[in-house]
Amino acid sequence: MAWIQPAENTHASLVEAMQRMDGVEFDLRLTADDQLVVHHDHIVSIPENMLEGRSRIVEDWDLSDLEEVGFCSFEKLMSDKEWLVPWQEHSKVACLEIKRSLPKVAKDPTKRMARVMELASVMVDEAGIHNQAAVFYAFHRPMAKVAKLSGSKRPWSRLLPIVPRTGSHNSKRFRAAPEFIAYSFARLLRSQKNSGAPMMPCAVDYFEGIKRYLHLGLPVGLKGKQLRRLTKIRNGFPVYVWPGHIELERDLLDAGLSLLTDNADSEMKLPCGSSRWLRPATMPLNEEQVAGLRKGIVPEDVAPWHEISDQQLGWDAVRMIGHRGCGKSPRPVIQSR
């Protein structure tokens, strides 16, 4: 039976991704009643007829109302053993993106973001999640202030270039372009290291097509001289690439880069002919098994990391991460009740 992708950022999607892959990335927002909901867009992603006269803005809704139409409570997610045990005991990781509210909700979103980090950190701490298994990040320059105000001791990183909060998808990219041009991969890495980040989220634009030549400084890539330059600059520092396009998946992993994928189908073949392996870190393969994978041979009876080692895998492990759970969905995310 063909795999069916669950809707993004839903409870089912997040749990399945945590089971299937090395970890999960998802988005957190603060509701009107000071709770955490997992939701990417500013606008409640449901059909117009389901709004029933209510505000379109997520932050104007109470959590219970968002749950009623199908969205995920972070607190309830954290009480689900199918989600929690892999995170606690199997070296899985979570990348928690703190979403900025629209200017009409908060002109400066920093305090609201700090509240998100505070509430989430309390639950993550209470669950005993390892310090190398959770990271907060956001498209927000003063992330250091967010972390300080939150009182959290959890690691954080920053998504660069900063994408504006308002505008269409294309206009946001256009307005973020000057910062992308100004930041070479090497400069981006220095910025993250200097901030104390444990890993670097990185747009795939730095590695693919003509876009990798558009910034100042020398380009990096996934083959030949540019790959050697990438490896030298990185010097083992963990880099998480988004989105991890299917056609680049094998090359990204071979380059020692973790990736955020929008496709959690383990049965599909990559364009290069290789079979997929969704748990390169938490169910590692030997060289012979990797060679077989490239020929389309899926290995059997592979022991998971937690059965062969007592060591917690760190950020430097090369991982496949589920983006918004099992991958982003067409809009609206919730099609019906």
JSON list of C-alpha atoms in Angstrom, two decimals, residues 248-259 318-320:
[
{"chain": "A", "resi": 248, "resn": "LEU", "atom": "CA", "xyz": [20.00, 16.60, -3.81]},
{"chain": "A", "resi": 249, "resn": "GLU", "atom": "CA", "xyz": [19.33, 14.22, -0.92]},
{"chain": "A", "resi": 250, "resn": "ARG", "atom": "CA", "xyz": [22.11, 11.72, -1.58]},
{"chain": "A", "resi": 251, "resn": "ASP", "atom": "CA", "xyz": [24.70, 14.42, -2.29]},
{"chain": "A", "resi": 252, "resn": "LEU", "atom": "CA", "xyz": [23.76, 16.41, 0.83]},
{"chain": "A", "resi": 253, "resn": "LEU", "atom": "CA", "xyz": [24.13, 13.36, 3.05]},
{"chain": "A", "resi": 254, "resn": "ASP", "atom": "CA", "xyz": [27.39, 12.34, 1.37]},
{"chain": "A", "resi": 255, "resn": "ALA", "atom": "CA", "xyz": [28.71, 15.86, 2.03]},
{"chain": "A", "resi": 256, "resn": "GLY", "atom": "CA", "xyz": [28.12, 15.35, 5.75]},
{"chain": "A", "resi": 257, "resn": "LEU", "atom": "CA", "xyz": [25.12, 17.70, 5.88]},
{"chain": "A", "resi": 258, "resn": "SER", "atom": "CA", "xyz": [21.89, 17.00, 7.73]},
{"chain": "A", "resi": 259, "resn": "LEU", "atom": "CA", "xyz": [18.73, 17.91, 5.88]},
{"chain": "A", "resi": 318, "resn": "VAL", "atom": "CA", "xyz": [24.30, 13.44, 9.91]},
{"chain": "A", "resi": 319, "resn": "ARG", "atom": "CA", "xyz": [20.53, 13.29, 10.10]},
{"chain": "A", "resi": 320, "resn": "MET", "atom": "CA", "xyz": [17.32, 13.21, 8.11]}
]
